[in-house]
Short mmCIF file of C-alpha atoms in Angstrom, two decimals:
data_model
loop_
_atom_site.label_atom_id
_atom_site.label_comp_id
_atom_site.label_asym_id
_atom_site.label_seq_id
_atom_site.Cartn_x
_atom_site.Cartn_y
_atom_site.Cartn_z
CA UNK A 73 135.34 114.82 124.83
CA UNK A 74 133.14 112.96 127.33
CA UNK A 75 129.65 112.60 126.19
CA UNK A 76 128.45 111.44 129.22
CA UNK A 77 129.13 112.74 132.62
CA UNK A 78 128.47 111.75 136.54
CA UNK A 79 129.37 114.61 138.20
CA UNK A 80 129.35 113.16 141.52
CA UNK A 81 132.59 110.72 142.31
CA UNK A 82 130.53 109.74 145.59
CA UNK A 83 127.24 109.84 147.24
CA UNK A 84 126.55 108.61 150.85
CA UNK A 85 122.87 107.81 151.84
CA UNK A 86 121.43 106.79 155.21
CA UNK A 87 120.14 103.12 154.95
CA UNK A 88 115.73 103.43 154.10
CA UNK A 89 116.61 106.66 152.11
CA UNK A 90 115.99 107.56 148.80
CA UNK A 91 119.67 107.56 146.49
CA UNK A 92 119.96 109.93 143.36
CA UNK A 93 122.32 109.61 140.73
CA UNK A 94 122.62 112.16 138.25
CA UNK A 95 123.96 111.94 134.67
CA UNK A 96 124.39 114.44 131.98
CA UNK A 97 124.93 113.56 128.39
CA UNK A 98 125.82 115.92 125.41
CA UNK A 99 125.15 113.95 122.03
CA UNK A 100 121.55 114.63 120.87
CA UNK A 101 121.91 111.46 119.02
CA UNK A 102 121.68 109.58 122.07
CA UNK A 103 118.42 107.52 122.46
CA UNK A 104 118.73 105.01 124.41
CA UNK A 105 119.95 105.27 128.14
CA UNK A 106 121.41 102.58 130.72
CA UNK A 107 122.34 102.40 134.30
CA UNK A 108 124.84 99.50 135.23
CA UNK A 109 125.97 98.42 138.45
CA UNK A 110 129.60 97.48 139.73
CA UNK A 111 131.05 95.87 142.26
CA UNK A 112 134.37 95.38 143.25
CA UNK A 113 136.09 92.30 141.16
CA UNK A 114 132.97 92.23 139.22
CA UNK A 115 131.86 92.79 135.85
CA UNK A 116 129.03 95.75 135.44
CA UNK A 117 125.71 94.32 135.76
CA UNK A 118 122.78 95.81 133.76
CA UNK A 119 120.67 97.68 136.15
CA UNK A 120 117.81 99.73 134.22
CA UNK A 121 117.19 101.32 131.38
CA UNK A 122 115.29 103.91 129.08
CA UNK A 123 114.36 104.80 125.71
CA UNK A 124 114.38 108.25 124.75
CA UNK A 125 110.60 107.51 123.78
CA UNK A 126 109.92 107.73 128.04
CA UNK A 127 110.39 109.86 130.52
CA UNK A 128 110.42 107.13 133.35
CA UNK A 129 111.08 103.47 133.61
CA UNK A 130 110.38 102.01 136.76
CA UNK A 131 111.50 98.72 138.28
CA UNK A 132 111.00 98.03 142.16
CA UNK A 133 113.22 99.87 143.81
CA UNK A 134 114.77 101.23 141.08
CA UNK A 135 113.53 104.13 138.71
CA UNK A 136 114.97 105.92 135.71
CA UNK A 137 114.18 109.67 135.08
CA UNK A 138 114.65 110.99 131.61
CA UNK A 139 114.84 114.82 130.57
CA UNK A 140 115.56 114.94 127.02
CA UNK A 141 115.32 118.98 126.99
CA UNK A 142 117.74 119.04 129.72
CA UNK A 143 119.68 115.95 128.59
CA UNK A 144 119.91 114.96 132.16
CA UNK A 145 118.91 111.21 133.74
CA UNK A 146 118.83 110.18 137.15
CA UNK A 147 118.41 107.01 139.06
CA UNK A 148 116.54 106.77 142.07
CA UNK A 149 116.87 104.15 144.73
CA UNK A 150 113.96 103.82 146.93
CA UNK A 151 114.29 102.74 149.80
CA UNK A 152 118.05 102.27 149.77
CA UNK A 153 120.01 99.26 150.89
CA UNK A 154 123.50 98.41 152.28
CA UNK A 155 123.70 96.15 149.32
CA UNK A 156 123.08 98.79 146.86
CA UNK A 157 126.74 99.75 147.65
CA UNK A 158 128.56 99.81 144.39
CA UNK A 159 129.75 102.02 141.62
CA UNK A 160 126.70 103.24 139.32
CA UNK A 161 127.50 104.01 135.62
CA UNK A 162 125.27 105.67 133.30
CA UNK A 163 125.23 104.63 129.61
CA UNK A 164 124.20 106.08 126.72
CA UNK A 165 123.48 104.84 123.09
CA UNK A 166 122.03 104.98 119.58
CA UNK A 167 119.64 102.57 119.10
CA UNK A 168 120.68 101.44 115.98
CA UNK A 169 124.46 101.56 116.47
CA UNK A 170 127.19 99.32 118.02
CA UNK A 171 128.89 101.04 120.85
CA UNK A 172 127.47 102.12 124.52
CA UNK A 173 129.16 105.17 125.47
CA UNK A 174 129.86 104.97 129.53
CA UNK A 175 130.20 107.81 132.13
CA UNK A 176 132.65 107.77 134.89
CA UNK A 177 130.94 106.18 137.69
CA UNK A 178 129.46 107.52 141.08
CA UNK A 179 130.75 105.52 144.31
CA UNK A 180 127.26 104.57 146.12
CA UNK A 181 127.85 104.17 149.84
CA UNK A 182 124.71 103.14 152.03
CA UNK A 183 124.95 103.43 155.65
CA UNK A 184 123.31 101.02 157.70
CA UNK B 238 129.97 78.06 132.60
CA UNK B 239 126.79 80.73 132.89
CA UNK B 240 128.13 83.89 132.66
CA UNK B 241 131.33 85.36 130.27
CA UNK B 242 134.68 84.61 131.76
CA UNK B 243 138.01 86.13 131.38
CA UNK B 244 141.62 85.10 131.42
CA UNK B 245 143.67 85.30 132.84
CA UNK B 246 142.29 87.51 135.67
CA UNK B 247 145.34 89.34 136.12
CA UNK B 248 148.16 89.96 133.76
CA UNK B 249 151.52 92.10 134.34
CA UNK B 250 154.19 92.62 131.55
CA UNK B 251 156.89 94.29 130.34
CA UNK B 252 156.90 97.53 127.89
CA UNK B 253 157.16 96.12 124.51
CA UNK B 254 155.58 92.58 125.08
CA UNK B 255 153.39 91.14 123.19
CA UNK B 256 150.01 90.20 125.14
CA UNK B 257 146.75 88.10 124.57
CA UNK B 258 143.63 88.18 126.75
CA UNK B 259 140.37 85.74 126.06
CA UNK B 260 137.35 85.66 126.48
CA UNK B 261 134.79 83.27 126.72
CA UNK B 262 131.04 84.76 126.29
CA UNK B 263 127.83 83.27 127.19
CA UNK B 264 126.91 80.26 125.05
CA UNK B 265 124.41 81.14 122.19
CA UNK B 266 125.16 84.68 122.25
CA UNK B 267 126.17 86.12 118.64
CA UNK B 268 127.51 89.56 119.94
CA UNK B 269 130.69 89.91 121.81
CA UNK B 270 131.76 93.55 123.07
CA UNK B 271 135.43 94.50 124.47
CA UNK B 272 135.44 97.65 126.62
CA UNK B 273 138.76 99.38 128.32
CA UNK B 274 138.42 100.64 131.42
CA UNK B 275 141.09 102.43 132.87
CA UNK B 276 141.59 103.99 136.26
CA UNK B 277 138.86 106.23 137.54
CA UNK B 278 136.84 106.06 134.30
CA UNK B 279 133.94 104.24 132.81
CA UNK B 280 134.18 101.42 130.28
CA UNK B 281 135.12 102.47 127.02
CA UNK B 282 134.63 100.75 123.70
CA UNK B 283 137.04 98.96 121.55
CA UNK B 284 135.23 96.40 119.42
CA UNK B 285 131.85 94.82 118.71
CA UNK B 286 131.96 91.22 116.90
CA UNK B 287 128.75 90.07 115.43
CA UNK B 288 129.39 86.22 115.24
CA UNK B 289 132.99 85.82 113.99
CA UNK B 290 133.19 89.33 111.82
CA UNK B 291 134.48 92.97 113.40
CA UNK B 292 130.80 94.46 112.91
CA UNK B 293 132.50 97.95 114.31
CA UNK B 294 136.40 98.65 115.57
CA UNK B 295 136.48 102.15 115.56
CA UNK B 296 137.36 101.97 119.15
CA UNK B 297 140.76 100.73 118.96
CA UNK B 298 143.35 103.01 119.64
CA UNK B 299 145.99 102.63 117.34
CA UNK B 300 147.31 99.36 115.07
CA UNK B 301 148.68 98.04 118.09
CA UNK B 302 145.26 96.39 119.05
CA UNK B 303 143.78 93.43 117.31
CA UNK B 304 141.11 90.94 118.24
CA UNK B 305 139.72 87.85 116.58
CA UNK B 306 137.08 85.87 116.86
CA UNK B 307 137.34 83.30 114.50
CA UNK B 308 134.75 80.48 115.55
CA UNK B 309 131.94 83.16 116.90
CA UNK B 310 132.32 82.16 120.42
CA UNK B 311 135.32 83.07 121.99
CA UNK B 312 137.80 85.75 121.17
CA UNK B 313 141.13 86.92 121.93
CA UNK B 314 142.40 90.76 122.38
CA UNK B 315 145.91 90.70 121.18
CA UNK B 316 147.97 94.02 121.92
CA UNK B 317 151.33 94.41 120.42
CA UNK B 318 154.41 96.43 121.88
CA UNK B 319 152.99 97.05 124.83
CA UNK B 320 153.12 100.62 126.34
CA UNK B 321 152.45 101.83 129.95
CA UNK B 322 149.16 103.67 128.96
CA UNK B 323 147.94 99.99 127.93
CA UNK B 324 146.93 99.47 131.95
CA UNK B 325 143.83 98.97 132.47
CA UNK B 326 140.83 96.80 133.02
CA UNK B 327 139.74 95.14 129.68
CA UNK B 328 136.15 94.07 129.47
CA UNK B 329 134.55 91.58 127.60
CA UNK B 330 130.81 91.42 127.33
CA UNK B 331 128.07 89.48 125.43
CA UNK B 332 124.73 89.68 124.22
CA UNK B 333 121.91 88.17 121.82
CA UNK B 334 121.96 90.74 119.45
CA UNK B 335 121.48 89.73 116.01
CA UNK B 336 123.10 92.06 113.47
CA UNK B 337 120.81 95.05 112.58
CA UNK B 338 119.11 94.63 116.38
CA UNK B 339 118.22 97.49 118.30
CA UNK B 340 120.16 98.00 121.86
CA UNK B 341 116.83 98.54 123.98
CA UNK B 342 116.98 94.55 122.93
CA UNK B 343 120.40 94.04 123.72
CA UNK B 344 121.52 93.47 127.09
CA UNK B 345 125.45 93.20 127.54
CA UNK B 346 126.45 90.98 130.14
CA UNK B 347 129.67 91.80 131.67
CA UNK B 348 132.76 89.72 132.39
CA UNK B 349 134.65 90.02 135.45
CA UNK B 350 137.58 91.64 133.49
CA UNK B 351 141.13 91.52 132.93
CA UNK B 352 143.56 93.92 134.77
CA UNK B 353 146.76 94.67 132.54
CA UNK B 354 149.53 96.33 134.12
CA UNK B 355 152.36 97.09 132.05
CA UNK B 356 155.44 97.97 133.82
#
């Protein structure tokens, strides 16, 4: 049962151009919302985040979209770099509870 | 060192061994996380340590997985009989969280992980 889904394995963005990420999540307990960022032989690296209090977060570059009627978040990347290159994963959580619950990952590939 | 570290970096066994894999969080920080990550998935949660107790282990599979933390700094992921399905990147990750703290204060930081293959 996966409570949190990127339905996009890959996404491939022209260099300057804006990247979007999409994320579904099905638990209505979720209130709190991450986006982490991978690279290869890396640990995830916290990216962004959102509480289900917002519908936006926004930090440089980076922005978080919330829809809690739709339970859908995105992340935008504006402008896009070659070193945003990595795998994206969405997180989801309950504020008050122990576990981060992870979504499969997009590939981000930005072409210079 | 400044971040959480992990070892060993790789690790390949045989079905049925018995395997340990440590990790080594940031200094000072009282929660300790261990995620699985196997291929073409996102992290997934075994454990959550707050200082040297098992705040929550509902994520470990089966009786086969154990982890200890017995100084609140580093811990070790022990898994028994090993089994193929074991594979997998396990992550360790830390954070300030004090027991009762809310995640929108708790940023995890990642270690690099340790990739189990069990042949």
């Amino acid at each position: 049962d996966q409570q949190v889904k990127q339905n996009s394995p890959s996404l491939s963005v022209q260099e300057g151009r804006i990247s979007i990420l999409n994320c579904d999540y099905t638990n209505s307990m979720f209130d709190y919302f991450l986006w982490y960022k991978k690279y290869p032989a890396e640990g995830p690296t916290f990216l962004i985040s959102i509480s289900s209090i917002k519908d936006k977060n926004e930090d440089g570059r980076f922005t978080v979209f919330l829809n809690k009627s739709a339970k859908h978040l995105s992340l935008h990347i504006v402008p896009s770099q070659p070193g945003d290159s990595a795998v994206y994963f969405c997180a989801a959580g309950i504020e008050y509870g122990n576990k981060l619950v992870f979504g499969a990952g997009t590939i981000l590939r930005v072409k210079s | 060192g400044a971040g959480v570290s992990q070892t060993p970096s790789n690790k390949v066994t045989e079905k049925g061994k018995y395997v340990e894999l440590r990790c080594d969080p940031i200094s000072g920080h009282t929660a300790l996380y261990w995620y699985r990550q196997s291929l073409g998935q996102g992290p997934e949660f075994l454990i959550y340590f707050q200082g040297t107790g098992a705040a929550d282990d509902s994520g470990l599979p089966n009786d086969r997985f154990f982890a200890v933390r017995p100084e609140g700094s580093v811990s070790t992921l022990k898994i028994q009989r090993t089994e193929r399905g074991d594979s997998a990147v396990y992550l360790c990750a830390s954070s300030i969280r004090t027991s009762g703290g809310a995640l929108s204060t708790d940023t995890q930081y990642f270690g690099p992980g340790t990739r189990l293959t069990v042949l």
